[in-house]
PDB file of C-alpha atoms in Angstrom:
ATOM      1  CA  UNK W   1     178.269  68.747  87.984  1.00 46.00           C
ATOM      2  CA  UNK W   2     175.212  69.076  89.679  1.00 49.00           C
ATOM      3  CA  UNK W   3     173.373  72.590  88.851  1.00 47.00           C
ATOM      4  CA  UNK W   4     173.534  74.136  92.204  1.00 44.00           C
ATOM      5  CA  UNK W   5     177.060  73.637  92.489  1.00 42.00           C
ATOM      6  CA  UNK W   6     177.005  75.107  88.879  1.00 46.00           C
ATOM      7  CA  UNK W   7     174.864  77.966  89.657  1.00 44.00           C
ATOM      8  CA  UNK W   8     176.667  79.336  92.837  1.00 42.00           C
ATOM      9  CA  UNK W   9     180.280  79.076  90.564  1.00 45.00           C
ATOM     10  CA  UNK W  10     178.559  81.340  88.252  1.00 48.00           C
ATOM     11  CA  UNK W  11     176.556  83.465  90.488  1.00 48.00           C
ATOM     12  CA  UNK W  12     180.345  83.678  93.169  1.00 50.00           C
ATOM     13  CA  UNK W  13     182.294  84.551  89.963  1.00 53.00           C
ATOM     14  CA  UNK W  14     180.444  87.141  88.324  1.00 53.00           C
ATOM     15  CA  UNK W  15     179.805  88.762  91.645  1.00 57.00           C
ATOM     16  CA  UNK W  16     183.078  89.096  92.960  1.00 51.00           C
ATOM     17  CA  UNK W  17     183.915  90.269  89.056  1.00 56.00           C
ATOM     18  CA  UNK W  18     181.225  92.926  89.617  1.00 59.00           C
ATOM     19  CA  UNK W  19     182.331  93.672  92.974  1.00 54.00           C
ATOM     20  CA  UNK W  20     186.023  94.142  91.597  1.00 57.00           C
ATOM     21  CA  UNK W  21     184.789  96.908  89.135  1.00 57.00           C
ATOM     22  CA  UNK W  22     183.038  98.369  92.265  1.00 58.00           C
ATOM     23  CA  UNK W  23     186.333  99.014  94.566  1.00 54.00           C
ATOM     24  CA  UNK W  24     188.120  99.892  91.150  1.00 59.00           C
ATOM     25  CA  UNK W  25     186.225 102.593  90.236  1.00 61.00           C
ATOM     26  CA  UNK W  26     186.034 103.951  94.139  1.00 58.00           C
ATOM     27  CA  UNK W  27     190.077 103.488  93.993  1.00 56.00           C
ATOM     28  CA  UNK W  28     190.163 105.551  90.591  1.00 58.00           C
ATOM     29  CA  UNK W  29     187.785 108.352  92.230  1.00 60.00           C
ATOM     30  CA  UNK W  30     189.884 108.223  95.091  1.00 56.00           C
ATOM     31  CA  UNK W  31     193.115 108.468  93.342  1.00 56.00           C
ATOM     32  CA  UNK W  32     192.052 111.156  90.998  1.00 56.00           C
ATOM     33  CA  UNK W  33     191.218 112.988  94.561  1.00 58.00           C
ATOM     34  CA  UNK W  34     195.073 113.019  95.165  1.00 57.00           C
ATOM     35  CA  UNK W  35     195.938 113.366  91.744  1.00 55.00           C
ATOM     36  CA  UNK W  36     195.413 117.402  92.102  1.00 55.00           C
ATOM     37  CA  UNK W  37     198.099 117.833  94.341  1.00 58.00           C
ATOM     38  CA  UNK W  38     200.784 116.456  91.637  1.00 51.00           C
ATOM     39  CA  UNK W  39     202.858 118.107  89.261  1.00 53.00           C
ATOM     40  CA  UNK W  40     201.789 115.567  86.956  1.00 61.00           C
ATOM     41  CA  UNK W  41     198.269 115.364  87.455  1.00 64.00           C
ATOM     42  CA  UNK W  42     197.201 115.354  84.117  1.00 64.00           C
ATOM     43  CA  UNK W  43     199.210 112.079  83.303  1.00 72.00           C
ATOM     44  CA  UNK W  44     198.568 110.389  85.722  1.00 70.00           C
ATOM     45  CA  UNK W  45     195.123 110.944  85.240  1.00 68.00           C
ATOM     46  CA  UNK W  46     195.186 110.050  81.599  1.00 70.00           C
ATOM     47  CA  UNK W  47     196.934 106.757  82.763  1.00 72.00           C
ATOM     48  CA  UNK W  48     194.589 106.097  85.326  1.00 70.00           C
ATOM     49  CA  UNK W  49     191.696 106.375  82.526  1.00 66.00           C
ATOM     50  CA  UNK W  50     193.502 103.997  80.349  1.00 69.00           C
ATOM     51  CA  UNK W  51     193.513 101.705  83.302  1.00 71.00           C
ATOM     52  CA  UNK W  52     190.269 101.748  83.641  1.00 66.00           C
ATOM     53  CA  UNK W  53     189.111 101.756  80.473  1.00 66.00           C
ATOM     54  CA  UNK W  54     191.508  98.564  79.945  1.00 67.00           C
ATOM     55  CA  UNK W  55     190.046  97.173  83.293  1.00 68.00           C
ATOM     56  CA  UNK W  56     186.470  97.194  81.864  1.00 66.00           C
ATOM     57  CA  UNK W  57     186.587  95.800  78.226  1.00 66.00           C
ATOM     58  CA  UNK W  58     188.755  93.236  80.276  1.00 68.00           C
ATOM     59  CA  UNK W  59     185.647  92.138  82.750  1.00 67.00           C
ATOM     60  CA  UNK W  60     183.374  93.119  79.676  1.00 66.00           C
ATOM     61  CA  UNK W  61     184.964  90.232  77.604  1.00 64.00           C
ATOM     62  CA  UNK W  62     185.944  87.903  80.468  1.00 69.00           C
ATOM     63  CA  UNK W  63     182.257  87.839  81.747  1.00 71.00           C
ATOM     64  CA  UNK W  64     180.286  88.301  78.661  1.00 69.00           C
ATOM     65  CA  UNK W  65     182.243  85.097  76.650  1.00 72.00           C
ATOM     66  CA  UNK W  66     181.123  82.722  79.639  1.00 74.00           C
ATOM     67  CA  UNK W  67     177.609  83.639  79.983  1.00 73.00           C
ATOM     68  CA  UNK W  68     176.970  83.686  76.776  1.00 76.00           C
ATOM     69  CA  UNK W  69     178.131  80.163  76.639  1.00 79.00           C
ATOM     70  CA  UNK W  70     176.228  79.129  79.581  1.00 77.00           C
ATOM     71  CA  UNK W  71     173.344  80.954  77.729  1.00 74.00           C
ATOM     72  CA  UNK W  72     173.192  78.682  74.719  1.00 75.00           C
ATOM     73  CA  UNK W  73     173.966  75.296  76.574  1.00 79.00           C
ATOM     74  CA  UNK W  74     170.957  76.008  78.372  1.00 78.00           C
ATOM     75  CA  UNK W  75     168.898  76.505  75.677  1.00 78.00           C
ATOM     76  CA  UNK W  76     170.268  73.402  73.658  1.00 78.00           C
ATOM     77  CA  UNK W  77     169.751  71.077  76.624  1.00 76.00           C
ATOM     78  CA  UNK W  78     166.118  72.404  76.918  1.00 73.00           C
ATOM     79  CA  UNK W  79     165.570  72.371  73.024  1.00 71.00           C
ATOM     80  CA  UNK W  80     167.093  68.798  72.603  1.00 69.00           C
ATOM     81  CA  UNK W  81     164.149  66.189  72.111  1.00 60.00           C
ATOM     82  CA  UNK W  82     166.490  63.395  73.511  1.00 69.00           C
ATOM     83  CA  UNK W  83     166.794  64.628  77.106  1.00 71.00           C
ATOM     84  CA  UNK W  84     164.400  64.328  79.409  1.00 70.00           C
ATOM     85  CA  UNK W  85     165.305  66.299  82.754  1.00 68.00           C
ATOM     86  CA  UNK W  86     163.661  65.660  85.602  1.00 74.00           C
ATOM     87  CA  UNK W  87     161.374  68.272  86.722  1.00 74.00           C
ATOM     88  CA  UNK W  88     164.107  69.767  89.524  1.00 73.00           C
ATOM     89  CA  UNK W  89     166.872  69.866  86.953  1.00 76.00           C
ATOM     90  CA  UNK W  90     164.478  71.715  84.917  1.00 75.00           C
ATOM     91  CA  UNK W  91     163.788  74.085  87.494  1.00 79.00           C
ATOM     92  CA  UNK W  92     167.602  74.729  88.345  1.00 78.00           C
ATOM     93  CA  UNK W  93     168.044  75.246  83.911  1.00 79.00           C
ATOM     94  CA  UNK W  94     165.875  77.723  84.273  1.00 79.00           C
ATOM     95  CA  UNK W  95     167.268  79.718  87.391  1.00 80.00           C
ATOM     96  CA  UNK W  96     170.748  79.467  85.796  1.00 79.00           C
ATOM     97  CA  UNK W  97     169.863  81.181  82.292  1.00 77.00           C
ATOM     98  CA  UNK W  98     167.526  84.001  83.948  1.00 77.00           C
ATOM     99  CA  UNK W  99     170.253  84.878  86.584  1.00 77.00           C
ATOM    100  CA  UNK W 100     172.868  84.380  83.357  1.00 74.00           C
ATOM    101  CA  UNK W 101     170.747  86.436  81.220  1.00 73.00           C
ATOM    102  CA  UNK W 102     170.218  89.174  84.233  1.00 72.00           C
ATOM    103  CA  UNK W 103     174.168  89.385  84.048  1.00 74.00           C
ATOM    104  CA  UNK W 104     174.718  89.664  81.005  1.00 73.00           C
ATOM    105  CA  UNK W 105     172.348  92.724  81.146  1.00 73.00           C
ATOM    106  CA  UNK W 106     174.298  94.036  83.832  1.00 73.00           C
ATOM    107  CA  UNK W 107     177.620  93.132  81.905  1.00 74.00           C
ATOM    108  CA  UNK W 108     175.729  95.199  78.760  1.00 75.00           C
ATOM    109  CA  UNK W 109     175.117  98.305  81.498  1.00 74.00           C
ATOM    110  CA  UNK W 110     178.527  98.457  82.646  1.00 73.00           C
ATOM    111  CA  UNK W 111     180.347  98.667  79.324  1.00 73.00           C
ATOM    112  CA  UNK W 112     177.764 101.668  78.237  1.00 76.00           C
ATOM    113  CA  UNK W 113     178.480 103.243  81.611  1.00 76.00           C
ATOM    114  CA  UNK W 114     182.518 103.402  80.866  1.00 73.00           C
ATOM    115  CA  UNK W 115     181.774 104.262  77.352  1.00 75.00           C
ATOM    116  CA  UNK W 116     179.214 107.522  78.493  1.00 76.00           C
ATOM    117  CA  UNK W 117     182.192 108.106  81.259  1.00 74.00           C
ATOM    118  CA  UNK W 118     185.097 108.022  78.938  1.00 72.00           C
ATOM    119  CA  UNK W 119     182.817 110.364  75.968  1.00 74.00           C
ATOM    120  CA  UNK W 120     183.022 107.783  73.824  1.00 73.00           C
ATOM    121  CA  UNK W 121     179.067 107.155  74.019  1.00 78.00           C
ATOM    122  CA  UNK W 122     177.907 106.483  70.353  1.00 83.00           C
ATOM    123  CA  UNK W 123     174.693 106.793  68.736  1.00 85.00           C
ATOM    124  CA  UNK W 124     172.970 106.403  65.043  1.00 88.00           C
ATOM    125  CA  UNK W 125     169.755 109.192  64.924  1.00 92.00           C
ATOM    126  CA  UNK W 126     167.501 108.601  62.324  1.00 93.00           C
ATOM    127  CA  UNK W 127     164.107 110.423  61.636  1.00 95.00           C
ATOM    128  CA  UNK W 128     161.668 107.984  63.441  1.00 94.00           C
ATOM    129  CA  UNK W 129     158.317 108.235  65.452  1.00 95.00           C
ATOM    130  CA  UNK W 130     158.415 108.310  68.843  1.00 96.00           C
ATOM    131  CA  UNK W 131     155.086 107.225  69.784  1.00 96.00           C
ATOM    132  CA  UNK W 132     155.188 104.055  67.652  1.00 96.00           C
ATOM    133  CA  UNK W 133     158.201 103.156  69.313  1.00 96.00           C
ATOM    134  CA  UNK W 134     156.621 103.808  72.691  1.00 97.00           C
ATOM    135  CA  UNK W 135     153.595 101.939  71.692  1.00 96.00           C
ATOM    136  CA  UNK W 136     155.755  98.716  70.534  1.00 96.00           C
ATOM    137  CA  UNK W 137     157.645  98.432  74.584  1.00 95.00           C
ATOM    138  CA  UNK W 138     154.101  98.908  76.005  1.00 96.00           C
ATOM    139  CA  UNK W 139     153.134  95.740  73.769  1.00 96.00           C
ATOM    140  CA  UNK W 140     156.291  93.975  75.243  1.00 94.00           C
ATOM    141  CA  UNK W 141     155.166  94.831  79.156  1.00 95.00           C
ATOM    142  CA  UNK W 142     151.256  94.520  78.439  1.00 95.00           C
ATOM    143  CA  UNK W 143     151.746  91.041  79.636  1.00 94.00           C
ATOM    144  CA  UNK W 144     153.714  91.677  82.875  1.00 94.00           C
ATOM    145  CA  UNK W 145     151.250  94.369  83.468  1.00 96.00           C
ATOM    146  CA  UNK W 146     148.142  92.051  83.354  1.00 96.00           C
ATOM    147  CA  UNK W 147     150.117  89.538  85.586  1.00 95.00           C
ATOM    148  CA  UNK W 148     150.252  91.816  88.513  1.00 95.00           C
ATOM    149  CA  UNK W 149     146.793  93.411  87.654  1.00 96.00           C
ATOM    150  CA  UNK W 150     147.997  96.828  86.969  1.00 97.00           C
ATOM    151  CA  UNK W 151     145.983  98.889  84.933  1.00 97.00           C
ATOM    152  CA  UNK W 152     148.367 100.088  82.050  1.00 97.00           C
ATOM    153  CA  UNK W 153     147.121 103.119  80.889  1.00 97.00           C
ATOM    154  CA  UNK W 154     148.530 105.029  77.619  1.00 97.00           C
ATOM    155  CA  UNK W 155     148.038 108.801  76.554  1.00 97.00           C
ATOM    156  CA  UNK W 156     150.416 109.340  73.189  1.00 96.00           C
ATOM    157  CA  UNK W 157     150.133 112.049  71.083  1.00 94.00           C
ATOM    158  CA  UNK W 158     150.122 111.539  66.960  1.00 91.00           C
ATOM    159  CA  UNK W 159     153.154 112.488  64.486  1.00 90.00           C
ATOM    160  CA  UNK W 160     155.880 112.627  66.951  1.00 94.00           C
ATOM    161  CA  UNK W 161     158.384 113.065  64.873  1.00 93.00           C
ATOM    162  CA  UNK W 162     161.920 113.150  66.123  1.00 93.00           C
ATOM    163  CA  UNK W 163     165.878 112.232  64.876  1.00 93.00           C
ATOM    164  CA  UNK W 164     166.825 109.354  67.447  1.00 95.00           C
ATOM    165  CA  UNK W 165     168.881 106.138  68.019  1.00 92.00           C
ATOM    166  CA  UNK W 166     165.599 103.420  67.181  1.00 94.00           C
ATOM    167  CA  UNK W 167     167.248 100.836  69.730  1.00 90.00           C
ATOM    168  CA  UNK W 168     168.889 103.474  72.191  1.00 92.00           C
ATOM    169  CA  UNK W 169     165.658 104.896  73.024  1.00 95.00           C
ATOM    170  CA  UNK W 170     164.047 101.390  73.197  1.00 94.00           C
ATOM    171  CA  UNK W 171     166.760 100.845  75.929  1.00 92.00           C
ATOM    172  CA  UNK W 172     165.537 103.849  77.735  1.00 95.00           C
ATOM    173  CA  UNK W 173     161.649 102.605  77.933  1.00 96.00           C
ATOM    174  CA  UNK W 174     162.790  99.472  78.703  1.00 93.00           C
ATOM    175  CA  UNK W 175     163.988 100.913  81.896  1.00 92.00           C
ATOM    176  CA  UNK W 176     161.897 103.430  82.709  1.00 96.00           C
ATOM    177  CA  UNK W 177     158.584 100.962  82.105  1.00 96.00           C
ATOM    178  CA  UNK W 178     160.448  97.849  83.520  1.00 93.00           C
ATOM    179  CA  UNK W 179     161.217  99.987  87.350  1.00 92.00           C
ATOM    180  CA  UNK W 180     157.417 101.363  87.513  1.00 95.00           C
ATOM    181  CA  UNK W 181     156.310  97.845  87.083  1.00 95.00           C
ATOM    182  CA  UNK W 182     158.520  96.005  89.558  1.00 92.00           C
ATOM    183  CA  UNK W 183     157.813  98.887  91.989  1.00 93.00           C
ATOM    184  CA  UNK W 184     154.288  98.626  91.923  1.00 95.00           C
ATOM    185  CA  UNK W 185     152.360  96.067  93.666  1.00 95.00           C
ATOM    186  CA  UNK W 186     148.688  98.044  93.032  1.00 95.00           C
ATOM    187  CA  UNK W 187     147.420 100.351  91.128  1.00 97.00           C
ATOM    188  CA  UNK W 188     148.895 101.734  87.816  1.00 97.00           C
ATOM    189  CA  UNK W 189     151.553 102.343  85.369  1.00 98.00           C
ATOM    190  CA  UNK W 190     150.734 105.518  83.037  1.00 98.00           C
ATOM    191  CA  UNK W 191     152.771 106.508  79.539  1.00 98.00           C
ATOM    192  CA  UNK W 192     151.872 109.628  78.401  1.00 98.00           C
ATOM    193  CA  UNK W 193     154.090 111.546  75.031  1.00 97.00           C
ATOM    194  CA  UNK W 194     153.473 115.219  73.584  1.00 96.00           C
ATOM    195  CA  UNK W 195     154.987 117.897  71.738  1.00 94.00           C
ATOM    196  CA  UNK W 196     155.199 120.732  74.331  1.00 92.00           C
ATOM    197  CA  UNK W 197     157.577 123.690  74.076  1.00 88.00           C
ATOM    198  CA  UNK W 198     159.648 122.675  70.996  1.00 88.00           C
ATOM    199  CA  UNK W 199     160.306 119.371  72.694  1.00 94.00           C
ATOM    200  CA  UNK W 200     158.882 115.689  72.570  1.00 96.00           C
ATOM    201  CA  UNK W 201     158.232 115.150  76.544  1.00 97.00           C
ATOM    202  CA  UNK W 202     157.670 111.313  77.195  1.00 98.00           C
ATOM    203  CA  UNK W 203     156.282 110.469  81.011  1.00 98.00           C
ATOM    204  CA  UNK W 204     156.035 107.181  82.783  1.00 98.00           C
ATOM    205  CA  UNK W 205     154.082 107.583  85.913  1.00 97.00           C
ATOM    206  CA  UNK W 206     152.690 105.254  88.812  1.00 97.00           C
ATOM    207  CA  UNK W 207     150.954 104.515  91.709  1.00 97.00           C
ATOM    208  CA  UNK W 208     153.957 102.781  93.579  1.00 95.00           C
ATOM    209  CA  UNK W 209     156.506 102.613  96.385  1.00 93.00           C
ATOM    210  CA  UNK W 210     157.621 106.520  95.528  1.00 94.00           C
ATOM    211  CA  UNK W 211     160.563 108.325  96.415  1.00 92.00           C
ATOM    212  CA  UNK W 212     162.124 110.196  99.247  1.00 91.00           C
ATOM    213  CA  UNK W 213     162.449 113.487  98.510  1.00 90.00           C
ATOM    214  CA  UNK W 214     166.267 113.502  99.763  1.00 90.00           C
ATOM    215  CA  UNK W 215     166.951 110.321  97.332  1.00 89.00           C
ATOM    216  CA  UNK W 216     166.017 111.984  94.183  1.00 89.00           C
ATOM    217  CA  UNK W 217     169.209 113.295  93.480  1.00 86.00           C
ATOM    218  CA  UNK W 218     170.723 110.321  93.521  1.00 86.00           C
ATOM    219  CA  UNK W 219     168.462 108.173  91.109  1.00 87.00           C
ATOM    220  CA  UNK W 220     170.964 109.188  88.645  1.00 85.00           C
ATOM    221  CA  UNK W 221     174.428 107.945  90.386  1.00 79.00           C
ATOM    222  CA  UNK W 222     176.326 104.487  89.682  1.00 70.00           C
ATOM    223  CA  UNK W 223     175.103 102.096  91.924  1.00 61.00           C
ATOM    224  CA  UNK W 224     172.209 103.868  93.887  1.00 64.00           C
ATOM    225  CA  UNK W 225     169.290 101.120  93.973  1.00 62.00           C
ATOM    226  CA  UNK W 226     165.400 102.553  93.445  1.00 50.00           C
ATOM    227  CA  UNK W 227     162.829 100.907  95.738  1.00 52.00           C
ATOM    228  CA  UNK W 228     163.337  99.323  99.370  1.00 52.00           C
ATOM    229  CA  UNK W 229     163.003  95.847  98.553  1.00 48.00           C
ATOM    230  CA  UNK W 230     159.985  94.870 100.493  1.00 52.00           C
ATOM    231  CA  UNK W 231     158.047  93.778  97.431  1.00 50.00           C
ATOM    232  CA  UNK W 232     160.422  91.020  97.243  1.00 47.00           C
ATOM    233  CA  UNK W 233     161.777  92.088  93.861  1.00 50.00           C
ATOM    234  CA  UNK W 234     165.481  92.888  93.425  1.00 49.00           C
ATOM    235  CA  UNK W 235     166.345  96.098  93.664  1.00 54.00           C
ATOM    236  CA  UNK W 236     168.855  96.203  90.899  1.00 57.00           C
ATOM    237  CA  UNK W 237     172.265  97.733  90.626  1.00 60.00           C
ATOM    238  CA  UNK W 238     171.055 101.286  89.594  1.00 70.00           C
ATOM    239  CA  UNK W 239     173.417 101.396  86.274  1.00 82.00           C
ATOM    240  CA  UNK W 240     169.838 101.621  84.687  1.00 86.00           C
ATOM    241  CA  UNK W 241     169.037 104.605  85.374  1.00 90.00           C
ATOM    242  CA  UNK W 242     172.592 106.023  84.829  1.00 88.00           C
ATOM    243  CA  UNK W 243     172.552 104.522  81.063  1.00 88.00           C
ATOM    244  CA  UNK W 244     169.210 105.968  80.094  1.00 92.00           C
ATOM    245  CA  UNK W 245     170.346 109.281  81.467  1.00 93.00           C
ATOM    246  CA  UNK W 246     173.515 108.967  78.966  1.00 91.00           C
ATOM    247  CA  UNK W 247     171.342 108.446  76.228  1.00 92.00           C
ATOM    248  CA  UNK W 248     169.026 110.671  76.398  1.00 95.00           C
ATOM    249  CA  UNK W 249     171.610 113.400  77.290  1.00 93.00           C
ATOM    250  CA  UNK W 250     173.414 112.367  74.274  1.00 91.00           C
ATOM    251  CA  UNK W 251     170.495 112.868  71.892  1.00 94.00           C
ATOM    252  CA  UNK W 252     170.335 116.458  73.515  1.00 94.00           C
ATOM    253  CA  UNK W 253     167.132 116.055  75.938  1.00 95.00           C
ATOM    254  CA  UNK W 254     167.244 116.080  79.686  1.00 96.00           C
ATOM    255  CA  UNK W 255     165.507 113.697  81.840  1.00 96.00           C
ATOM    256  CA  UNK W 256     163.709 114.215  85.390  1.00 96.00           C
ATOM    257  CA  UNK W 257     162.659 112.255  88.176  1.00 95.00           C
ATOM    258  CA  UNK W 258     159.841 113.384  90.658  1.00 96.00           C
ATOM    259  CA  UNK W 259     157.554 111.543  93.876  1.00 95.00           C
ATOM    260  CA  UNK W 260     155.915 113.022  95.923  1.00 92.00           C
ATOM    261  CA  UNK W 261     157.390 110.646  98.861  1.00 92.00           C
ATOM    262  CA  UNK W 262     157.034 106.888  99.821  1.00 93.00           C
ATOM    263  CA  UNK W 263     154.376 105.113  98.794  1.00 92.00           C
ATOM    264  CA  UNK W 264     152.755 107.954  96.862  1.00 93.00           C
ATOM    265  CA  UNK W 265     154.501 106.985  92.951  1.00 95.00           C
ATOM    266  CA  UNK W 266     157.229 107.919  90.996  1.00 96.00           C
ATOM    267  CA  UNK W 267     157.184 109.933  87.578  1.00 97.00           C
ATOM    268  CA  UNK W 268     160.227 109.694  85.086  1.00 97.00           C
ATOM    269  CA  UNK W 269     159.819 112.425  82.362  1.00 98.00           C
ATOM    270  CA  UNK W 270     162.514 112.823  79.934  1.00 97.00           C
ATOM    271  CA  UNK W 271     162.918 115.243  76.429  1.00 96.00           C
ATOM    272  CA  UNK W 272     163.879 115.305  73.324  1.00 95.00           C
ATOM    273  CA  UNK W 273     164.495 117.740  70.498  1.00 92.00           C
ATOM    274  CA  UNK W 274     161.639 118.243  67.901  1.00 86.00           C
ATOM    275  CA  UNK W 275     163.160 117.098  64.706  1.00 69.00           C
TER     276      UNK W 275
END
């Protein structure tokens, strides 16, 4: 099969798999809408939970099995010393397992979106430093950073101490660090962490394509995209945002988003409790 015809089956299927969970969930907040006006509203809202819940480990497993395959035939045609591709094929490998890998993150988001929906969000705190942590993604993104000439500039504080989920809160830079790059074509990206009024308050700032002020509300809804895509990145789904949200939420701390309007950079600045 040749690889474009193999990429647009897998890009066609897992977007009309994404686009199914879409109209489900608006169906499900519609139908909760009318639910009210039932005498057996709470039922049929517990069965329409169960539905959905059932609905996404479904599209969870059916997508995630796939691309996971896909995943490691990719990497065992590259790593196998007895093909030679030619240099287009190798091109097209590559497309496939980045947008492949990209869904699968997205497959990852979804399931931790039902899970922080349904209250069945889990995580593992353990006493841990903060700024190390912090200190380890900037390592990760140092590269990126460099590659679009942004000066990456870091202001953390010593011994911050706190009881959190190690990879949760790795999840959360991730985001938060991954947006301020792809949203900033000049300029800079800015981590600063401190203990300040019994709370560890972490802040990613930049110099990008900012906010409108009547759009901050909804940084934190399913499905509301950051940026306006003239950078040429994608803008993303917007379950980002919504995850990190759950996670810090569940480890007690809030998280914020200000700009002070387009083009003048976004801060994200989230808390958590002192241990």
């Amino acid at each position: 099969m040749q690889p474009v015809i193999l990429f647009i089956i897998v890009a066609g299927n897992v977007t009309l798999a994404t686009l199914a969970w879409v109209y489900f969930h608006k169906f499900q907040k519609a139908s909760k809408k009318q639910i009210g006006t039932l005498r057996d509203g709470i039922e049929s809202e517990k069965r329409l939970e169960k539905m959905r819940e059932e609905f996404t480990a479904m599209m969870v497993h059916e997508l995630r099995t796939p691309l996971t395959t896909i995943n490691y035939t990719i990497d065992a045609i590259s790593g196998d010393a007895s093909i030679r591709p030619e240099p287009s094929l190798k091109e097209y490998l590559a497309i496939i397992k980045s947008e492949s890998g990209e869904m699968l993150e997205l497959v990852g988001e979804l399931l931790d979106v039902a899970k922080i929906e349904a209250g069945k969000f889990e995580i593992v705190k353990v006493e841990d430093d903060l700024g190390k942590l912090i200190e380890e993604k900037m390592t990760v993104f140092k590269p990126l950073m460099e590659q679009k000439r942004l000066e990456f500039i870091s202001e953390i504080g010593t011994n911050l101490e706190a009881r959190f989920d190690r990879n949760r809160m790795g999840q959360v830079l991730e985001n938060l660090l991954s947006n301020a790059a792809k949203f900033t074509l000049s300029g800079y990206v800015k981590v600063t962490a401190r203990k300040t009024g019994g709370v560890l308050e972490v802040a990613i700032s930049d110099s990008g394509e900012g906010i409108a002020a009547d759009n901050l509300p909804k940084l934190f809804s399913k499905f509301e995209q950051l940026g306006n895509g003239k950078n040429g990145d994608k803008k993303g789904t917007g379950l980002g945002l919504v995850v990190a949200k759950g996670i810090v939420e569940a480890h007690g701390g809030k998280i914020r988003a200000a700009s002070a309007g387009l083009g003048k950079g976004t801060t994200f600045t989230f808390t958590l409790p002192l241990s």
